[in-house]
Amino acid sequence: MDFEEENRMMVEYQLKRRGISDEKVLNAFLKVKRHLFVPKNLERSAYDDCPLPIGEGQTISQPYIIGLMLQLLELKENDVVLEIGTGSGYQTVLLVEIARFVYTIERNEILAQRAKSKFEELGYKNIVLEVGDGTKGWTKEKVEFDGIIVSAAAPKVPDPLFSQLKVGGRMVIPIGSRTFQRLHKITKLEDGNMKVEYSDGCMFVPLIGEYGW
């Protein structure tokens, strides 16, 4: 199977033709191969237009949804990003191809270890991964983030995450019920308030934790 061609077609038909136009995002998708982040028995489906199971009751998101979230983040090359929900590590690697450094939190120890091994195997140094409650944000030390991306559905914006955004920083998060959500883009204003913009409807697994479900 020609994964290179499958990936190119995915970028053209699933991303570009649906309005993903940020060149940094598109180039990251062209470089990072999705089949490396799915179970071996699902490799042939890696570039399909759908989420796929990765074990532990979790999924790797549909490529378009990841592309949309990354585009909404409006990342620059020197940005520092917090990712909530490492999962397979696919989105983490896409992020680090665009931004300078990624902090990522995964609550499931098995998925975290798999992702960490994958980062090492692929030679990524500018990622730090912790196992814990992502709804609390990064608790090991004080860090303010240019961007925060949340890969699970929350009932509302978790306060600790918003507090860790820089002024002008953006958070992209699915908010709604356990069965249906809408992507929200949250920007931290100079007065400390939040600007909220709404994007596509979506369906994510619930964000479990003290400030989630």
JSON list of N, CA, C and O in Angstrom, two decimals, residues 140-173:
[
{"chain": "A", "resi": 140, "resn": "LYS", "atom": "N", "xyz": [3.17, 20.79, 36.99]},
{"chain": "A", "resi": 140, "resn": "LYS", "atom": "CA", "xyz": [4.55, 20.54, 37.45]},
{"chain": "A", "resi": 140, "resn": "LYS", "atom": "C", "xyz": [5.32, 21.83, 37.69]},
{"chain": "A", "resi": 140, "resn": "LYS", "atom": "O", "xyz": [6.13, 21.93, 38.60]},
{"chain": "A", "resi": 141, "resn": "GLU", "atom": "N", "xyz": [5.08, 22.83, 36.83]},
{"chain": "A", "resi": 141, "resn": "GLU", "atom": "CA", "xyz": [5.68, 24.14, 37.02]},
{"chain": "A", "resi": 141, "resn": "GLU", "atom": "C", "xyz": [4.77, 25.17, 36.38]},
{"chain": "A", "resi": 141, "resn": "GLU", "atom": "O", "xyz": [3.84, 24.81, 35.67]},
{"chain": "A", "resi": 142, "resn": "LYS", "atom": "N", "xyz": [5.03, 26.44, 36.65]},
{"chain": "A", "resi": 142, "resn": "LYS", "atom": "CA", "xyz": [4.17, 27.50, 36.11]},
{"chain": "A", "resi": 142, "resn": "LYS", "atom": "C", "xyz": [4.57, 27.77, 34.66]},
{"chain": "A", "resi": 142, "resn": "LYS", "atom": "O", "xyz": [5.72, 28.15, 34.40]},
{"chain": "A", "resi": 143, "resn": "VAL", "atom": "N", "xyz": [3.65, 27.55, 33.74]},
{"chain": "A", "resi": 143, "resn": "VAL", "atom": "CA", "xyz": [3.87, 27.82, 32.32]},
{"chain": "A", "resi": 143, "resn": "VAL", "atom": "C", "xyz": [2.64, 28.53, 31.78]},
{"chain": "A", "resi": 143, "resn": "VAL", "atom": "O", "xyz": [1.51, 28.18, 32.14]},
{"chain": "A", "resi": 144, "resn": "GLU", "atom": "N", "xyz": [2.86, 29.53, 30.94]},
{"chain": "A", "resi": 144, "resn": "GLU", "atom": "CA", "xyz": [1.74, 30.16, 30.23]},
{"chain": "A", "resi": 144, "resn": "GLU", "atom": "C", "xyz": [1.86, 29.76, 28.76]},
{"chain": "A", "resi": 144, "resn": "GLU", "atom": "O", "xyz": [2.96, 29.74, 28.20]},
{"chain": "A", "resi": 145, "resn": "PHE", "atom": "N", "xyz": [0.73, 29.47, 28.14]},
{"chain": "A", "resi": 145, "resn": "PHE", "atom": "CA", "xyz": [0.73, 28.90, 26.80]},
{"chain": "A", "resi": 145, "resn": "PHE", "atom": "C", "xyz": [0.15, 29.85, 25.76]},
{"chain": "A", "resi": 145, "resn": "PHE", "atom": "O", "xyz": [-0.81, 30.58, 26.02]},
{"chain": "A", "resi": 146, "resn": "ASP", "atom": "N", "xyz": [0.75, 29.80, 24.57]},
{"chain": "A", "resi": 146, "resn": "ASP", "atom": "CA", "xyz": [0.21, 30.53, 23.43]},
{"chain": "A", "resi": 146, "resn": "ASP", "atom": "C", "xyz": [-1.04, 29.85, 22.88]},
{"chain": "A", "resi": 146, "resn": "ASP", "atom": "O", "xyz": [-1.93, 30.50, 22.33]},
{"chain": "A", "resi": 147, "resn": "GLY", "atom": "N", "xyz": [-1.08, 28.53, 23.02]},
{"chain": "A", "resi": 147, "resn": "GLY", "atom": "CA", "xyz": [-2.21, 27.77, 22.53]},
{"chain": "A", "resi": 147, "resn": "GLY", "atom": "C", "xyz": [-2.48, 26.57, 23.42]},
{"chain": "A", "resi": 147, "resn": "GLY", "atom": "O", "xyz": [-1.56, 25.97, 23.97]},
{"chain": "A", "resi": 148, "resn": "ILE", "atom": "N", "xyz": [-3.76, 26.25, 23.59]},
{"chain": "A", "resi": 148, "resn": "ILE", "atom": "CA", "xyz": [-4.17, 25.03, 24.30]},
{"chain": "A", "resi": 148, "resn": "ILE", "atom": "C", "xyz": [-5.19, 24.31, 23.42]},
{"chain": "A", "resi": 148, "resn": "ILE", "atom": "O", "xyz": [-6.13, 24.94, 22.93]},
{"chain": "A", "resi": 149, "resn": "ILE", "atom": "N", "xyz": [-4.97, 23.02, 23.22]},
{"chain": "A", "resi": 149, "resn": "ILE", "atom": "CA", "xyz": [-5.90, 22.23, 22.41]},
{"chain": "A", "resi": 149, "resn": "ILE", "atom": "C", "xyz": [-6.40, 21.07, 23.27]},
{"chain": "A", "resi": 149, "resn": "ILE", "atom": "O", "xyz": [-5.61, 20.38, 23.91]},
{"chain": "A", "resi": 150, "resn": "VAL", "atom": "N", "xyz": [-7.70, 20.89, 23.31]},
{"chain": "A", "resi": 150, "resn": "VAL", "atom": "CA", "xyz": [-8.32, 19.87, 24.16]},
{"chain": "A", "resi": 150, "resn": "VAL", "atom": "C", "xyz": [-9.00, 18.84, 23.27]},
{"chain": "A", "resi": 150, "resn": "VAL", "atom": "O", "xyz": [-9.91, 19.17, 22.50]},
{"chain": "A", "resi": 151, "resn": "SER", "atom": "N", "xyz": [-8.56, 17.59, 23.39]},
{"chain": "A", "resi": 151, "resn": "SER", "atom": "CA", "xyz": [-9.04, 16.53, 22.50]},
{"chain": "A", "resi": 151, "resn": "SER", "atom": "C", "xyz": [-10.09, 15.64, 23.14]},
{"chain": "A", "resi": 151, "resn": "SER", "atom": "O", "xyz": [-10.15, 14.43, 22.90]},
{"chain": "A", "resi": 152, "resn": "ALA", "atom": "N", "xyz": [-10.91, 16.25, 24.00]},
{"chain": "A", "resi": 152, "resn": "ALA", "atom": "CA", "xyz": [-12.04, 15.54, 24.61]},
{"chain": "A", "resi": 152, "resn": "ALA", "atom": "C", "xyz": [-13.09, 16.58, 24.96]},
{"chain": "A", "resi": 152, "resn": "ALA", "atom": "O", "xyz": [-12.79, 17.77, 25.11]},
{"chain": "A", "resi": 153, "resn": "ALA", "atom": "N", "xyz": [-14.33, 16.12, 25.11]},
{"chain": "A", "resi": 153, "resn": "ALA", "atom": "CA", "xyz": [-15.46, 17.04, 25.25]},
{"chain": "A", "resi": 153, "resn": "ALA", "atom": "C", "xyz": [-15.69, 17.46, 26.69]},
{"chain": "A", "resi": 153, "resn": "ALA", "atom": "O", "xyz": [-15.77, 16.62, 27.60]},
{"chain": "A", "resi": 154, "resn": "ALA", "atom": "N", "xyz": [-15.80, 18.76, 26.91]},
{"chain": "A", "resi": 154, "resn": "ALA", "atom": "CA", "xyz": [-16.03, 19.32, 28.24]},
{"chain": "A", "resi": 154, "resn": "ALA", "atom": "C", "xyz": [-17.42, 19.94, 28.35]},
{"chain": "A", "resi": 154, "resn": "ALA", "atom": "O", "xyz": [-17.97, 20.40, 27.35]},
{"chain": "A", "resi": 155, "resn": "PRO", "atom": "N", "xyz": [-17.98, 19.98, 29.55]},
{"chain": "A", "resi": 155, "resn": "PRO", "atom": "CA", "xyz": [-19.26, 20.67, 29.73]},
{"chain": "A", "resi": 155, "resn": "PRO", "atom": "C", "xyz": [-19.11, 22.18, 29.70]},
{"chain": "A", "resi": 155, "resn": "PRO", "atom": "O", "xyz": [-20.05, 22.92, 29.39]},
{"chain": "A", "resi": 156, "resn": "LYS", "atom": "N", "xyz": [-17.89, 22.67, 30.02]},
{"chain": "A", "resi": 156, "resn": "LYS", "atom": "CA", "xyz": [-17.57, 24.10, 29.97]},
{"chain": "A", "resi": 156, "resn": "LYS", "atom": "C", "xyz": [-16.05, 24.25, 29.93]},
{"chain": "A", "resi": 156, "resn": "LYS", "atom": "O", "xyz": [-15.33, 23.27, 30.04]},
{"chain": "A", "resi": 157, "resn": "VAL", "atom": "N", "xyz": [-15.58, 25.48, 29.77]},
{"chain": "A", "resi": 157, "resn": "VAL", "atom": "CA", "xyz": [-14.13, 25.72, 29.74]},
{"chain": "A", "resi": 157, "resn": "VAL", "atom": "C", "xyz": [-13.56, 25.47, 31.13]},
{"chain": "A", "resi": 157, "resn": "VAL", "atom": "O", "xyz": [-13.98, 26.12, 32.10]},
{"chain": "A", "resi": 158, "resn": "PRO", "atom": "N", "xyz": [-12.61, 24.54, 31.29]},
{"chain": "A", "resi": 158, "resn": "PRO", "atom": "CA", "xyz": [-12.00, 24.32, 32.61]},
{"chain": "A", "resi": 158, "resn": "PRO", "atom": "C", "xyz": [-11.22, 25.56, 33.05]},
{"chain": "A", "resi": 158, "resn": "PRO", "atom": "O", "xyz": [-10.34, 26.04, 32.33]},
{"chain": "A", "resi": 159, "resn": "ASP", "atom": "N", "xyz": [-11.53, 26.08, 34.24]},
{"chain": "A", "resi": 159, "resn": "ASP", "atom": "CA", "xyz": [-10.89, 27.31, 34.73]},
{"chain": "A", "resi": 159, "resn": "ASP", "atom": "C", "xyz": [-9.36, 27.23, 34.75]},
{"chain": "A", "resi": 159, "resn": "ASP", "atom": "O", "xyz": [-8.70, 28.20, 34.36]},
{"chain": "A", "resi": 160, "resn": "PRO", "atom": "N", "xyz": [-8.77, 26.11, 35.22]},
{"chain": "A", "resi": 160, "resn": "PRO", "atom": "CA", "xyz": [-7.30, 26.06, 35.26]},
{"chain": "A", "resi": 160, "resn": "PRO", "atom": "C", "xyz": [-6.67, 26.19, 33.87]},
{"chain": "A", "resi": 160, "resn": "PRO", "atom": "O", "xyz": [-5.59, 26.77, 33.74]},
{"chain": "A", "resi": 161, "resn": "LEU", "atom": "N", "xyz": [-7.33, 25.68, 32.85]},
{"chain": "A", "resi": 161, "resn": "LEU", "atom": "CA", "xyz": [-6.79, 25.79, 31.49]},
{"chain": "A", "resi": 161, "resn": "LEU", "atom": "C", "xyz": [-6.82, 27.24, 31.03]},
{"chain": "A", "resi": 161, "resn": "LEU", "atom": "O", "xyz": [-5.84, 27.75, 30.47]},
{"chain": "A", "resi": 162, "resn": "PHE", "atom": "N", "xyz": [-7.94, 27.91, 31.25]},
{"chain": "A", "resi": 162, "resn": "PHE", "atom": "CA", "xyz": [-8.04, 29.32, 30.82]},
{"chain": "A", "resi": 162, "resn": "PHE", "atom": "C", "xyz": [-7.00, 30.17, 31.55]},
{"chain": "A", "resi": 162, "resn": "PHE", "atom": "O", "xyz": [-6.39, 31.06, 30.96]},
{"chain": "A", "resi": 163, "resn": "SER", "atom": "N", "xyz": [-6.77, 29.87, 32.82]},
{"chain": "A", "resi": 163, "resn": "SER", "atom": "CA", "xyz": [-5.82, 30.67, 33.60]},
{"chain": "A", "resi": 163, "resn": "SER", "atom": "C", "xyz": [-4.39, 30.49, 33.09]},
{"chain": "A", "resi": 163, "resn": "SER", "atom": "O", "xyz": [-3.54, 31.36, 33.32]},
{"chain": "A", "resi": 164, "resn": "GLN", "atom": "N", "xyz": [-4.11, 29.37, 32.40]},
{"chain": "A", "resi": 164, "resn": "GLN", "atom": "CA", "xyz": [-2.76, 29.12, 31.90]},
{"chain": "A", "resi": 164, "resn": "GLN", "atom": "C", "xyz": [-2.53, 29.66, 30.48]},
{"chain": "A", "resi": 164, "resn": "GLN", "atom": "O", "xyz": [-1.42, 29.54, 29.94]},
{"chain": "A", "resi": 165, "resn": "LEU", "atom": "N", "xyz": [-3.54, 30.26, 29.89]},
{"chain": "A", "resi": 165, "resn": "LEU", "atom": "CA", "xyz": [-3.37, 30.92, 28.60]},
{"chain": "A", "resi": 165, "resn": "LEU", "atom": "C", "xyz": [-2.69, 32.27, 28.77]},
{"chain": "A", "resi": 165, "resn": "LEU", "atom": "O", "xyz": [-3.01, 33.03, 29.69]},
{"chain": "A", "resi": 166, "resn": "LYS", "atom": "N", "xyz": [-1.76, 32.60, 27.89]},
{"chain": "A", "resi": 166, "resn": "LYS", "atom": "CA", "xyz": [-1.22, 33.95, 27.83]},
{"chain": "A", "resi": 166, "resn": "LYS", "atom": "C", "xyz": [-2.30, 34.92, 27.35]},
{"chain": "A", "resi": 166, "resn": "LYS", "atom": "O", "xyz": [-3.26, 34.50, 26.70]},
{"chain": "A", "resi": 167, "resn": "VAL", "atom": "N", "xyz": [-2.13, 36.19, 27.63]},
{"chain": "A", "resi": 167, "resn": "VAL", "atom": "CA", "xyz": [-3.00, 37.20, 27.02]},
{"chain": "A", "resi": 167, "resn": "VAL", "atom": "C", "xyz": [-2.81, 37.11, 25.50]},
{"chain": "A", "resi": 167, "resn": "VAL", "atom": "O", "xyz": [-1.68, 37.09, 25.02]},
{"chain": "A", "resi": 168, "resn": "GLY", "atom": "N", "xyz": [-3.91, 37.00, 24.79]},
{"chain": "A", "resi": 168, "resn": "GLY", "atom": "CA", "xyz": [-3.85, 36.81, 23.34]},
{"chain": "A", "resi": 168, "resn": "GLY", "atom": "C", "xyz": [-3.77, 35.35, 22.94]},
{"chain": "A", "resi": 168, "resn": "GLY", "atom": "O", "xyz": [-3.84, 35.02, 21.75]},
{"chain": "A", "resi": 169, "resn": "GLY", "atom": "N", "xyz": [-3.61, 34.46, 23.93]},
{"chain": "A", "resi": 169, "resn": "GLY", "atom": "CA", "xyz": [-3.54, 33.03, 23.64]},
{"chain": "A", "resi": 169, "resn": "GLY", "atom": "C", "xyz": [-4.88, 32.46, 23.24]},
{"chain": "A", "resi": 169, "resn": "GLY", "atom": "O", "xyz": [-5.94, 33.02, 23.59]},
{"chain": "A", "resi": 170, "resn": "ARG", "atom": "N", "xyz": [-4.85, 31.35, 22.51]},
{"chain": "A", "resi": 170, "resn": "ARG", "atom": "CA", "xyz": [-6.07, 30.72, 22.02]},
{"chain": "A", "resi": 170, "resn": "ARG", "atom": "C", "xyz": [-6.21, 29.30, 22.57]},
{"chain": "A", "resi": 170, "resn": "ARG", "atom": "O", "xyz": [-5.23, 28.58, 22.69]},
{"chain": "A", "resi": 171, "resn": "MET", "atom": "N", "xyz": [-7.44, 28.93, 22.89]},
{"chain": "A", "resi": 171, "resn": "MET", "atom": "CA", "xyz": [-7.76, 27.56, 23.26]},
{"chain": "A", "resi": 171, "resn": "MET", "atom": "C", "xyz": [-8.84, 27.05, 22.32]},
{"chain": "A", "resi": 171, "resn": "MET", "atom": "O", "xyz": [-9.82, 27.76, 22.05]},
{"chain": "A", "resi": 172, "resn": "VAL", "atom": "N", "xyz": [-8.66, 25.83, 21.81]},
{"chain": "A", "resi": 172, "resn": "VAL", "atom": "CA", "xyz": [-9.70, 25.19, 20.99]},
{"chain": "A", "resi": 172, "resn": "VAL", "atom": "C", "xyz": [-10.17, 23.96, 21.75]},
{"chain": "A", "resi": 172, "resn": "VAL", "atom": "O", "xyz": [-9.36, 23.09, 22.11]},
{"chain": "A", "resi": 173, "resn": "ILE", "atom": "N", "xyz": [-11.47, 23.91, 21.99]},
{"chain": "A", "resi": 173, "resn": "ILE", "atom": "CA", "xyz": [-12.03, 22.87, 22.86]},
{"chain": "A", "resi": 173, "resn": "ILE", "atom": "C", "xyz": [-13.45, 22.53, 22.44]},
{"chain": "A", "resi": 173, "resn": "ILE", "atom": "O", "xyz": [-14.24, 23.43, 22.14]}
]
